[in-house]
Short mmCIF file of C-alpha atoms and ligand atoms in Angstrom, two decimals:
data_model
loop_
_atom_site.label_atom_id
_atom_site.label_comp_id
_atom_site.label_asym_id
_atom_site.label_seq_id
_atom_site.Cartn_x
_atom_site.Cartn_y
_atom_site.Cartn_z
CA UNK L 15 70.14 33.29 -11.37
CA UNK L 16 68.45 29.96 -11.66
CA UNK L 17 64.61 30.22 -10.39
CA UNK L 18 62.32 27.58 -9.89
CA UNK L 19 58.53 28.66 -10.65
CA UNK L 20 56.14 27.00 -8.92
CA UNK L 21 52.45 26.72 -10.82
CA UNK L 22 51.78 26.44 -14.38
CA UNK L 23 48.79 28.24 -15.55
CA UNK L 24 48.33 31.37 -17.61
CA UNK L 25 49.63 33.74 -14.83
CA UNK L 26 53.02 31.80 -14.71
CA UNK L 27 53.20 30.99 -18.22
CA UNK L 28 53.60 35.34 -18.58
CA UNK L 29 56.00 35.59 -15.42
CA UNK L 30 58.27 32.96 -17.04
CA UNK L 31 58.09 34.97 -20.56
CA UNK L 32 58.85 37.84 -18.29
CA UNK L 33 61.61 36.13 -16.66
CA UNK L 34 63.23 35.25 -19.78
CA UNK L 35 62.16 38.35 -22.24
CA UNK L 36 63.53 40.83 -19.45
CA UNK L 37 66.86 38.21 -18.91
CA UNK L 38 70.74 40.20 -19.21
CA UNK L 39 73.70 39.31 -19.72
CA UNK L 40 74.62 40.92 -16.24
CA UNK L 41 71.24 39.46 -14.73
CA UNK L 42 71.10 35.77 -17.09
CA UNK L 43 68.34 33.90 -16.01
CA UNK L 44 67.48 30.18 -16.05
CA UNK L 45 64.40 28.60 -15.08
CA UNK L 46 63.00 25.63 -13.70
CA UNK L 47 58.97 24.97 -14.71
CA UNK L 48 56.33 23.10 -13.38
CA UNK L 49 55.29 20.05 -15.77
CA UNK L 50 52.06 20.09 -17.29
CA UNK L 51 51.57 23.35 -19.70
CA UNK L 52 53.66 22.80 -23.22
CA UNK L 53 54.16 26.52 -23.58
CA UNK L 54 55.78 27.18 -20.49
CA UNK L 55 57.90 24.07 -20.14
CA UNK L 56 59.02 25.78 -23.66
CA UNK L 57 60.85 28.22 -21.31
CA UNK L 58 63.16 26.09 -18.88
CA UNK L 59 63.52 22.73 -17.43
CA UNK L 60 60.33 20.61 -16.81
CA UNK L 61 59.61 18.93 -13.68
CA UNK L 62 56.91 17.38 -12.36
CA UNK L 63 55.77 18.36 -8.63
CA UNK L 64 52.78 18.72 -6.16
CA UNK L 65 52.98 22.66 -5.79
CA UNK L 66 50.85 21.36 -2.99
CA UNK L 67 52.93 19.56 -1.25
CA UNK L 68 55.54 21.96 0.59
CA UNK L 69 57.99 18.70 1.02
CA UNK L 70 57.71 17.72 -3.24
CA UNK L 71 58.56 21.58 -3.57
CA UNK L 72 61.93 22.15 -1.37
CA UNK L 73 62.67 18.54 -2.73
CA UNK L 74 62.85 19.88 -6.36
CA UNK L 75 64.46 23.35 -5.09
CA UNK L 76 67.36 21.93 -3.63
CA UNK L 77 68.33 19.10 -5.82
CA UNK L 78 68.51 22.06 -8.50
CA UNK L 79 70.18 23.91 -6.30
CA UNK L 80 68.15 27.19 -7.00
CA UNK L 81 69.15 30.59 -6.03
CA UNK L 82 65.42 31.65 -5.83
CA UNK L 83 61.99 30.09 -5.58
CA UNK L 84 58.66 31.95 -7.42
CA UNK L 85 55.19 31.00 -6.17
CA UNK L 86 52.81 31.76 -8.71
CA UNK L 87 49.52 30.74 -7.43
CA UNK L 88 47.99 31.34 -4.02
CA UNK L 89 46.93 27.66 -3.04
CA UNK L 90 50.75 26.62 -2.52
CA UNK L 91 51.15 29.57 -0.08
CA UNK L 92 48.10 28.70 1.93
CA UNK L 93 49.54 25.23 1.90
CA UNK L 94 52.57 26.71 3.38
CA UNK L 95 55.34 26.01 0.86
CA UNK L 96 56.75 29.63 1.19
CA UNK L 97 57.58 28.59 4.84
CA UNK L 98 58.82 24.96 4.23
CA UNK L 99 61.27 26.81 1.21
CA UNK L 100 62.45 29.08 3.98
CA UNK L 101 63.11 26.59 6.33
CA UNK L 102 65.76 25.46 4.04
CA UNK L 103 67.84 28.33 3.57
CA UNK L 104 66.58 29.39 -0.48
CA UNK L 105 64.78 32.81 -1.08
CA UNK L 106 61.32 32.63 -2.21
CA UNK L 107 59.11 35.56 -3.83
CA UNK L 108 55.43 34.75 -2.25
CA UNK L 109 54.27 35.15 1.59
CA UNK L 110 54.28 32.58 4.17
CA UNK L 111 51.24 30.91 5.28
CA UNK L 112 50.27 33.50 7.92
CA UNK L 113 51.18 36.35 5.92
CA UNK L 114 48.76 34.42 2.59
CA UNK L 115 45.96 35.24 4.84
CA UNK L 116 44.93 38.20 3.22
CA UNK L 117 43.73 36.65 1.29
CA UNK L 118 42.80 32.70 2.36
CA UNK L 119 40.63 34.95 4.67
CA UNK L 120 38.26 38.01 3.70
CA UNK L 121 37.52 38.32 7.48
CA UNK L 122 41.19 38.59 8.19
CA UNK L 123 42.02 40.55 5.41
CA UNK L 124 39.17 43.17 6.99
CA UNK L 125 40.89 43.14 10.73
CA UNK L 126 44.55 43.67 9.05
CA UNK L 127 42.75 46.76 7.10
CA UNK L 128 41.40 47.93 10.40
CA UNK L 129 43.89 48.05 12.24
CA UNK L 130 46.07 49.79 9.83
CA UNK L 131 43.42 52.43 9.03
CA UNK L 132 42.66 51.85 5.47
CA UNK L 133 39.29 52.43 4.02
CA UNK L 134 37.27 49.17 2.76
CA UNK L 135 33.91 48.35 2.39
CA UNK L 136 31.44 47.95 6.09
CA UNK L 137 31.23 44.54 6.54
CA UNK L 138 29.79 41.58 8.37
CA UNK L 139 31.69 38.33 9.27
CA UNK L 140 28.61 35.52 9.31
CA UNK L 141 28.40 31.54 10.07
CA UNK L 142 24.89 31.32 10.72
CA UNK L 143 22.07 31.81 7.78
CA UNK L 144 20.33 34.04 10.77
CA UNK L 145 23.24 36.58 10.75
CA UNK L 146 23.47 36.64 6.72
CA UNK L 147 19.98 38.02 6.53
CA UNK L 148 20.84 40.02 9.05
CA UNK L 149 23.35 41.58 7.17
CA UNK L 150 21.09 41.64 3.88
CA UNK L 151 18.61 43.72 6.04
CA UNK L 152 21.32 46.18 6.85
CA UNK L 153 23.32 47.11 3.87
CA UNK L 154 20.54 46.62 1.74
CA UNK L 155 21.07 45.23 -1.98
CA UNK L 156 23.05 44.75 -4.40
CA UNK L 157 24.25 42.05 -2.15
CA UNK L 158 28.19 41.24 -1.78
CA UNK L 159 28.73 37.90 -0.34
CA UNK L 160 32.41 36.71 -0.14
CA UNK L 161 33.23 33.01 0.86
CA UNK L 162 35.70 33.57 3.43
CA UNK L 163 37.77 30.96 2.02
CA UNK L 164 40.01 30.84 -1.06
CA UNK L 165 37.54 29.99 -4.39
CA UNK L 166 39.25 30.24 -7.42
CA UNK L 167 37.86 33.70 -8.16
CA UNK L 168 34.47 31.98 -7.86
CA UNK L 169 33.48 32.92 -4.23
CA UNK L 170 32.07 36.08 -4.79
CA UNK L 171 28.71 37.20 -6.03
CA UNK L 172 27.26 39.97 -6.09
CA UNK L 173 23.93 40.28 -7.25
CA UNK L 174 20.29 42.48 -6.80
CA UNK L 175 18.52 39.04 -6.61
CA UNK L 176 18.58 38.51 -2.63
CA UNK L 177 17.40 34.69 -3.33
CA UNK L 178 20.71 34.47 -4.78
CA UNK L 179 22.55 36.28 -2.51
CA UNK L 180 21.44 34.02 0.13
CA UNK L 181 21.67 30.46 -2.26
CA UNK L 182 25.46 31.30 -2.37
CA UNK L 183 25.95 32.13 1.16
CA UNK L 184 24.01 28.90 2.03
CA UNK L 185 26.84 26.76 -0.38
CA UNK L 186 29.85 28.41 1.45
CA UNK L 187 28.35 27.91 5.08
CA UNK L 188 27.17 24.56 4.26
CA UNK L 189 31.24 23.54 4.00
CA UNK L 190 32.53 22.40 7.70
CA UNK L 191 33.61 25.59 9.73
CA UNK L 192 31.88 27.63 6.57
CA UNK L 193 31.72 31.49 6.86
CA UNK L 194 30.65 34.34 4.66
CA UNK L 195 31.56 37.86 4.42
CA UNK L 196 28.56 40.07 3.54
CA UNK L 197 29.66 43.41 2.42
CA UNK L 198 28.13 46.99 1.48
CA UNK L 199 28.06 47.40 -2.78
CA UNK L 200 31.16 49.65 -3.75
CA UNK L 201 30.19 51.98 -6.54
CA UNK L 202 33.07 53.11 -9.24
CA UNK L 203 35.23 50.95 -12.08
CA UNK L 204 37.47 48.69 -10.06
CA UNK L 205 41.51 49.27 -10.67
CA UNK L 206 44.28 46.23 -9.75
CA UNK L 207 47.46 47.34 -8.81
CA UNK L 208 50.21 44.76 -8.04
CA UNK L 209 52.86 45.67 -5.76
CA UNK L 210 56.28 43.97 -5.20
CA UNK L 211 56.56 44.29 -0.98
CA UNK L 212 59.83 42.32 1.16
CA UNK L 213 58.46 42.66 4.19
CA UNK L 214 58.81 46.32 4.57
CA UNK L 215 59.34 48.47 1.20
CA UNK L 216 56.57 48.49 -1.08
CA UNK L 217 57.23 49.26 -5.05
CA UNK L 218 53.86 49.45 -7.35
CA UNK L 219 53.62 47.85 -10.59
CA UNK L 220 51.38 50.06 -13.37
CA UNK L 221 47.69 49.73 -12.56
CA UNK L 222 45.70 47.13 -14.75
CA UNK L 223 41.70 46.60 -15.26
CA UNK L 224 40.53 43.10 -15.16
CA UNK L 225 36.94 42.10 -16.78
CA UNK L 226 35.40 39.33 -14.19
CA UNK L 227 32.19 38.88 -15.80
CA UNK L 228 31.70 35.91 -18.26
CA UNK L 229 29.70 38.41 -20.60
CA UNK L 230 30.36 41.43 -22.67
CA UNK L 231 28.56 44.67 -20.68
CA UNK L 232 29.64 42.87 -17.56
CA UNK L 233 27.04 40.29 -17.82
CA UNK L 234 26.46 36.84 -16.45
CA UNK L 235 28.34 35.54 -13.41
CA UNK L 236 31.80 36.25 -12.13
CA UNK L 237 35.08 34.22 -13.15
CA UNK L 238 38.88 34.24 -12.74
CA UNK L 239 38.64 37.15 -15.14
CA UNK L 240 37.94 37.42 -18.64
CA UNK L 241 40.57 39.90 -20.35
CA UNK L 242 42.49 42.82 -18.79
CA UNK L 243 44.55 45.64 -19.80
CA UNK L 244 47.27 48.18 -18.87
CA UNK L 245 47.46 51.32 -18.36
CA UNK L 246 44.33 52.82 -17.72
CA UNK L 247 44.26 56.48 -19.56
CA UNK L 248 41.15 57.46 -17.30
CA UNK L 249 42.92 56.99 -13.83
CA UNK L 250 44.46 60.24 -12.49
CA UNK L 251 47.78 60.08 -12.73
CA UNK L 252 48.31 60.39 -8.45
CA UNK L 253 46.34 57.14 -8.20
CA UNK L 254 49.44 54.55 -7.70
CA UNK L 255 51.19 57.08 -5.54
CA UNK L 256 47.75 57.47 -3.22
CA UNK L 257 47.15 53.92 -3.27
CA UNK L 258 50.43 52.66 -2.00
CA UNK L 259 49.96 55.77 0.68
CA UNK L 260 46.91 54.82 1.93
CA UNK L 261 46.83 50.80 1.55
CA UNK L 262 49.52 49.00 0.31
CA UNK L 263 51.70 50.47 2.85
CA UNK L 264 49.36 50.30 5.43
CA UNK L 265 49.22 46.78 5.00
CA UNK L 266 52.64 45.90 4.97
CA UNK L 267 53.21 47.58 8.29
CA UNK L 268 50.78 46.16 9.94
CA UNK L 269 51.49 42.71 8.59
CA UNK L 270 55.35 43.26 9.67
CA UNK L 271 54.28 44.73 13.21
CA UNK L 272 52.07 41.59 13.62
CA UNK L 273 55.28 39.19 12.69
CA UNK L 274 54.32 38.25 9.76
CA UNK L 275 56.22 40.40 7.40
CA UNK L 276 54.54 39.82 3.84
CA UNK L 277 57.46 39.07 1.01
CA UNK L 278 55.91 38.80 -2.32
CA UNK L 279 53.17 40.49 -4.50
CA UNK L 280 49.92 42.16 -2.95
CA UNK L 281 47.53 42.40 -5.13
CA UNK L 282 45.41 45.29 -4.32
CA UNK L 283 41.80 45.17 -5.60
CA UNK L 284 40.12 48.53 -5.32
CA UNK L 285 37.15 50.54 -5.89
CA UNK L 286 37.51 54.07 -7.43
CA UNK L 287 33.98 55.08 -5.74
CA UNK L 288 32.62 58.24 -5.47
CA UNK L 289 33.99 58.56 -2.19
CA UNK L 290 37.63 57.43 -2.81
CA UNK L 291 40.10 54.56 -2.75
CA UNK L 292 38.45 51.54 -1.41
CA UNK L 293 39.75 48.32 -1.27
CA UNK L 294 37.23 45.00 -2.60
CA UNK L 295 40.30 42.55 -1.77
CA UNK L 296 43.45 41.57 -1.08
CA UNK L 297 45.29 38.62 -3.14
CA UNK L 298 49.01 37.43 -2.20
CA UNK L 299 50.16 36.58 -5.46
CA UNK L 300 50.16 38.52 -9.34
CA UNK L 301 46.44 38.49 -10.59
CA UNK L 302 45.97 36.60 -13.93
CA UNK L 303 45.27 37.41 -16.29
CA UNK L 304 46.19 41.31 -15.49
CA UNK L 305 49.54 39.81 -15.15
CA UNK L 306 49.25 39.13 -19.10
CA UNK L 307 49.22 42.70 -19.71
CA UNK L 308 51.33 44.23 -16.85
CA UNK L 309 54.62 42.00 -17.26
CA UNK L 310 54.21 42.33 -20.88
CA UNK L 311 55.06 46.71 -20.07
CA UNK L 312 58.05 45.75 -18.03
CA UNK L 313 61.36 47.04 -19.35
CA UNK L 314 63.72 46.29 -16.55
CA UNK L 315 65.16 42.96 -15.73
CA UNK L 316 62.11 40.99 -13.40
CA UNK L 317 64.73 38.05 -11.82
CA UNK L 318 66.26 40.54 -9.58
CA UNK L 319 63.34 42.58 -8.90
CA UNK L 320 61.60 39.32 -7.28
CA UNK L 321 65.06 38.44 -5.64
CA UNK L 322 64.92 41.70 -3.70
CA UNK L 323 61.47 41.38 -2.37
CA UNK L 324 62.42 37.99 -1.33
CA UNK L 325 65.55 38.77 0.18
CA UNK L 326 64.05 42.57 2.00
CA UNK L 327 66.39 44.73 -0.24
CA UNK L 328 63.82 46.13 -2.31
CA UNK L 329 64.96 49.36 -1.20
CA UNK L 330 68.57 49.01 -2.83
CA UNK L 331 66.81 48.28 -6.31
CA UNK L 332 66.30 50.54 -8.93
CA UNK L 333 62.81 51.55 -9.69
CA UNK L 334 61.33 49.58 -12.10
CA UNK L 335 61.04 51.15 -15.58
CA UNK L 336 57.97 50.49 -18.01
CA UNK L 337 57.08 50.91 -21.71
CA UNK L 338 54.92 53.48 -22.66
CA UNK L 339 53.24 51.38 -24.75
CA UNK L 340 49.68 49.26 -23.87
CA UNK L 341 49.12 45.98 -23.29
CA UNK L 342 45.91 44.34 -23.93
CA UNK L 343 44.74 40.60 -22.89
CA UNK L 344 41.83 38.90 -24.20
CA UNK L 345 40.99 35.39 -22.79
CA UNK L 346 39.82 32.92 -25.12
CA UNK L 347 37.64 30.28 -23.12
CA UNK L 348 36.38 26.70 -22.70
CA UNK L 349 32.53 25.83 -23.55
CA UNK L 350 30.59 25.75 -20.77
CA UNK L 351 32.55 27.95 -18.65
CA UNK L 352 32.95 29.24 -15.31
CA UNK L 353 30.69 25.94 -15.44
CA UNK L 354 32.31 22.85 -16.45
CA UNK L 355 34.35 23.22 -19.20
CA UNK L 356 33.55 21.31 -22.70
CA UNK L 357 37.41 20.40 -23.06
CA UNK L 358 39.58 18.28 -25.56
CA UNK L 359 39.14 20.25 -28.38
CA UNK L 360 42.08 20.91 -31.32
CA UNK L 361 43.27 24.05 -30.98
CA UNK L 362 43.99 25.89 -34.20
CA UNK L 363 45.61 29.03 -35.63
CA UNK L 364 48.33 29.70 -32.50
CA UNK L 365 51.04 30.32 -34.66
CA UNK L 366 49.25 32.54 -37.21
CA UNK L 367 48.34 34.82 -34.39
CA UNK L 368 51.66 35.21 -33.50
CA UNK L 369 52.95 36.08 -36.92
CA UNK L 370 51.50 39.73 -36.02
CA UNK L 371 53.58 41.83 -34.49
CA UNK L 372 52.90 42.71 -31.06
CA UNK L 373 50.92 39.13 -30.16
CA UNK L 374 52.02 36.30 -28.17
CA UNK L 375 49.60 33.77 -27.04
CA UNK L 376 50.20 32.72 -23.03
CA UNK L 377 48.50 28.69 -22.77
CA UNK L 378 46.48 28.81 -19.47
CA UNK L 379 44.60 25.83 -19.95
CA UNK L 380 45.93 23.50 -22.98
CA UNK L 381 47.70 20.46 -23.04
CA UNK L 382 48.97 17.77 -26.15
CA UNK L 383 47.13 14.87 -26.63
CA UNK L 384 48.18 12.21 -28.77
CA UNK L 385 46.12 12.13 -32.32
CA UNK L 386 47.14 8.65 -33.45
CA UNK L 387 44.55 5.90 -33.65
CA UNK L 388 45.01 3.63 -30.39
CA UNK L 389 45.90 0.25 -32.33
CA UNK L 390 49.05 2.32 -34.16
CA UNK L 391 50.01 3.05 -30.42
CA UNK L 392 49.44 -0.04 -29.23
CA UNK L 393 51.32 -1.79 -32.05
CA UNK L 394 53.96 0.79 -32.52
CA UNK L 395 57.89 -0.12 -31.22
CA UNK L 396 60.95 1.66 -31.20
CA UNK L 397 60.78 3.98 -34.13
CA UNK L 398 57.09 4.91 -33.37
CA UNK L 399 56.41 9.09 -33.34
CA UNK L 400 53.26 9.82 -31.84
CA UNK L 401 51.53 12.46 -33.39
CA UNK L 402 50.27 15.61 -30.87
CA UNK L 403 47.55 18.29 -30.87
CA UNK L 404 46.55 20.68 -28.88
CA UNK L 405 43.75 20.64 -27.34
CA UNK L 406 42.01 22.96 -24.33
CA UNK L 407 42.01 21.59 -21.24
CA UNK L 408 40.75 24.11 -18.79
CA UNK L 409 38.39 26.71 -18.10
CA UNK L 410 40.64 29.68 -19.36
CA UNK L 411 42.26 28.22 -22.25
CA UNK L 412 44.99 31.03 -23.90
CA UNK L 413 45.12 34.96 -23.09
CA UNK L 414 45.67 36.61 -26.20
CA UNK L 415 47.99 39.48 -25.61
CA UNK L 416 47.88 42.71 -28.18
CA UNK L 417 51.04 44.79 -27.27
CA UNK L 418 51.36 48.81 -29.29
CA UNK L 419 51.62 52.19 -28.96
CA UNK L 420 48.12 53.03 -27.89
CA UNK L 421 45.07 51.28 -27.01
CA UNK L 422 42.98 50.98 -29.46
CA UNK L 423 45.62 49.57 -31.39
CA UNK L 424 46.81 47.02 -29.09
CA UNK L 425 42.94 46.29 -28.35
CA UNK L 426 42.60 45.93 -32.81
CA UNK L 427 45.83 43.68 -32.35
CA UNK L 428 44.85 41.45 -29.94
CA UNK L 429 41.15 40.76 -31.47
CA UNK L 430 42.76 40.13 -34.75
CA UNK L 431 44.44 37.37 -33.42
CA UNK L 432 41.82 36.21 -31.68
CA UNK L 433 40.29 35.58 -34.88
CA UNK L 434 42.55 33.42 -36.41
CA UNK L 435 42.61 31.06 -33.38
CA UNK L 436 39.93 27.99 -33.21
CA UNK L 437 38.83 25.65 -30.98
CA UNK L 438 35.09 23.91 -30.74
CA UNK L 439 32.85 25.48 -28.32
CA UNK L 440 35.36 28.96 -27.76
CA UNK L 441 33.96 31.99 -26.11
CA UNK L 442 35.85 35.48 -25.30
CA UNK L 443 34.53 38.95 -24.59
CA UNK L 444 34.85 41.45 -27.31
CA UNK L 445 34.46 44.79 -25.22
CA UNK L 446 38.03 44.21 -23.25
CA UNK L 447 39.98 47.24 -23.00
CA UNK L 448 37.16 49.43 -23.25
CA UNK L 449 35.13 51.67 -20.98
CA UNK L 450 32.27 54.14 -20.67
CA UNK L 451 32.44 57.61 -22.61
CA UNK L 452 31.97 59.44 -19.79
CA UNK L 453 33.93 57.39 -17.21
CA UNK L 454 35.17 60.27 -14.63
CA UNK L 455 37.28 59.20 -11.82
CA UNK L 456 38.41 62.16 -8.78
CA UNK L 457 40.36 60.98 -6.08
CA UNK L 458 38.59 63.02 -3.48
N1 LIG K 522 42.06 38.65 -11.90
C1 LIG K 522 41.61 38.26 -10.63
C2 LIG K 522 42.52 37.45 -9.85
O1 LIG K 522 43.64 37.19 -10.25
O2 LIG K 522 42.14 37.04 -8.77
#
């Protein structure tokens, strides 16, 4: 099957390693990458394209004549490539623009989970500063305020510090038709679980933990997510089964009975509170970096997993078998960030790392600069080489993932390697994988 993957940060640089790790003989697999990340376009063909620009994508699609097309990150489906792909005749894993609401918009997201009865959060929808405070008055603190718009992970805080609260909801209503979901605090660890859905079957992945705070002891403010793990020895066993009952389901129905059937990955982010399943949000596309961890579990072949859900015969594949093994990611990040990122730093130590068994490093943020002084360059002709390094060039700059038998040893694993990797200005969080000793989780 040849698949082109659209998107080439951390989350894509795992689902191509996926793609290929997982790759048969009966289900051979070749891919087609999105310039611009030097580990990934390790794993297929490199092209450059605006995953932005629905017309660049089905351009590159059909003159490689691909069987399928993966959309890794959610701002091509709000942009509507899904549906321009479509148009054209070629399967694509990842919803159409209507159906990437749930998560372009919290405020949709909360009338989809209405209707379809499942349990979230009481909420306001607000586009006036009067109505926020409102809101504030009503639920009380710690305040939840959600730009109702997609953010890069950024457009949520959540905070005792109402000055705050209100600061942020001022930034996202201050953007032409701004608006702000302000929502009631949901108490209990938070659990991701992915599920593959084509439109009307829904099959869960193995429920993951990401760490969104910048800080160890969940500290500082909130980014795309700091390290993650999979699975999660403290959630009963019934959760998947209860939370693919009661919302990913749900959801998928209602989306379908609406006409817009949802093909592709729902990410459902939840709330084990002391009340039950609650959902925080909805994404439309595999988190990252839980991704990282989850993919890395997968035993069966991926290709033709994502093939069904694009193609709604989910329901004629076989369950998808995982490794009872753990996977644990830790991020290793830019200075400066979720601020702007201190970037252009050599990045050291890569391939020591992965001389331990169990590690691979996935590049989220890195990219090869050329070392040689300017004048060489310059004067250089035919027979030149250019010397490269790596250097960081993002935010989130590699996800170090730890993969063994239990936990703690994949957790050991992954910090060890951690250790032998260097750039200037590099900061991680050192408690990933773990929780509290008396973490306690009842389903009701
Ligand atoms: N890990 C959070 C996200 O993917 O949005």
């Amino acid at each position: 099957m040849k698949v082109l993957l659209v998107g080439n940060g951390g989350r894509e640089h795992a689902i191509a390693r996926a793609l290929v790790r997982t790759s048969t003989p009966e289900h051979p697999v070749e891919l087609v990458v999105q310039a611009g990340n030097p580990a990934l376009e390790q794993l297929g063909r490199s092209l450059t394209m605006d995953p932005l620009d629905p017309k660049d994508v089905v351009r590159r699609a059909t003159s490689e004549n691909v069987d399928l097309v993966v959309v890794g990150p959610e701002a091509p489906l709000v942009a509507g490539v899904a549906d321009a792909v479509l148009d054209y005749g070629i399967p694509v894993f990842g919803p159409t623009k209507d159906a990437a609401r749930l998560e372009a918009s919290k405020s949709f997201a909360k009338q989809v989970m209405a209707d379809a009865g499942v349990a979230t959060a009481r909420s306001f929808t607000c586009t006036t500063m009067d109505e926020v405070e409102a809101a504030f008055d009503d639920l009380g603190a710690p305040y939840v305020v959600k730009d109702d718009a997609l953010a890069a992970g950024k457009g949520v805080v959540v905070t005792t510090d109402r000055a705050h609260a209100s600061r942020h909801a001022r930034a996202c209503l201050s953007r032409d038709g701004g608006a702000v979901v302000i929502e009631d605090f949901l108490d209990g660890p938070e659990v991701s679980l992915f599920c593959f859905a084509d439109g009307a079957t829904v099959v869960p992945l193995q429920p993951a933990q990401d760490f969104k705070r910048v800080g160890d002891g969940n500290e500082g403010p909130n980014t795309g997510g700091m390290g993650a793990y999979s699975p999660l020895p403290w959630l009963p066993e019934e959760a998947t089964r209860r939370i693919v009952d009661e919302v990913a389901q749900p959801v998928i129905t209602e989306m379908a009975r609406r006409g817009t059937p949802f093909r592709g990955l729902l990410y459902c982010g939840l709330a084990m509170t002391s009340k039950g399943i609650r959902v925080v949000e909805f994404n439309v596309r595999f988190g990252d970096p839980e991704t990282q961890a989850v993919l890395e579990r997968l035993d069966s072949a991926l290709a033709p997993i994502l093939y069904a859900a694009a193609t709604g015969t989910l329901a004629k594949v076989p369950a998808p078998v995982w490794s009872e093994d753990a996977a644990v990611t830790v991020v290793m990040a830019s200075g400066g960030y979720p601020g702007p990122a201190d970037t252009g730093h050599e990045i050291t130590g890569i391939d020591a790392a992965e001389e331990l068994e169990g590690v691979h490093v996935i590049h989220a943020g890195t990219s090869e600069e050329i070392t040689d002084d300017p004048a060489d360059v310059a004067a250089g002709c035919c027979g030149f080489e250019p010397t490269y390094a790596l250097v960081n060039s993002g935010g989130r700059v590699l996800d170090v993932v730890g993969r063994a038998a239990t936990l703690d040893e994949a957790r050991a694993l992954a910090y060890r390697a951690v250790d032998l990797i260097h750039f200037d200005g590099e900061h991680h969080r050192s408690d990933i994988a773990t929780w509290p000793a008396d973490l306690a989780v009842t389903l009701d």
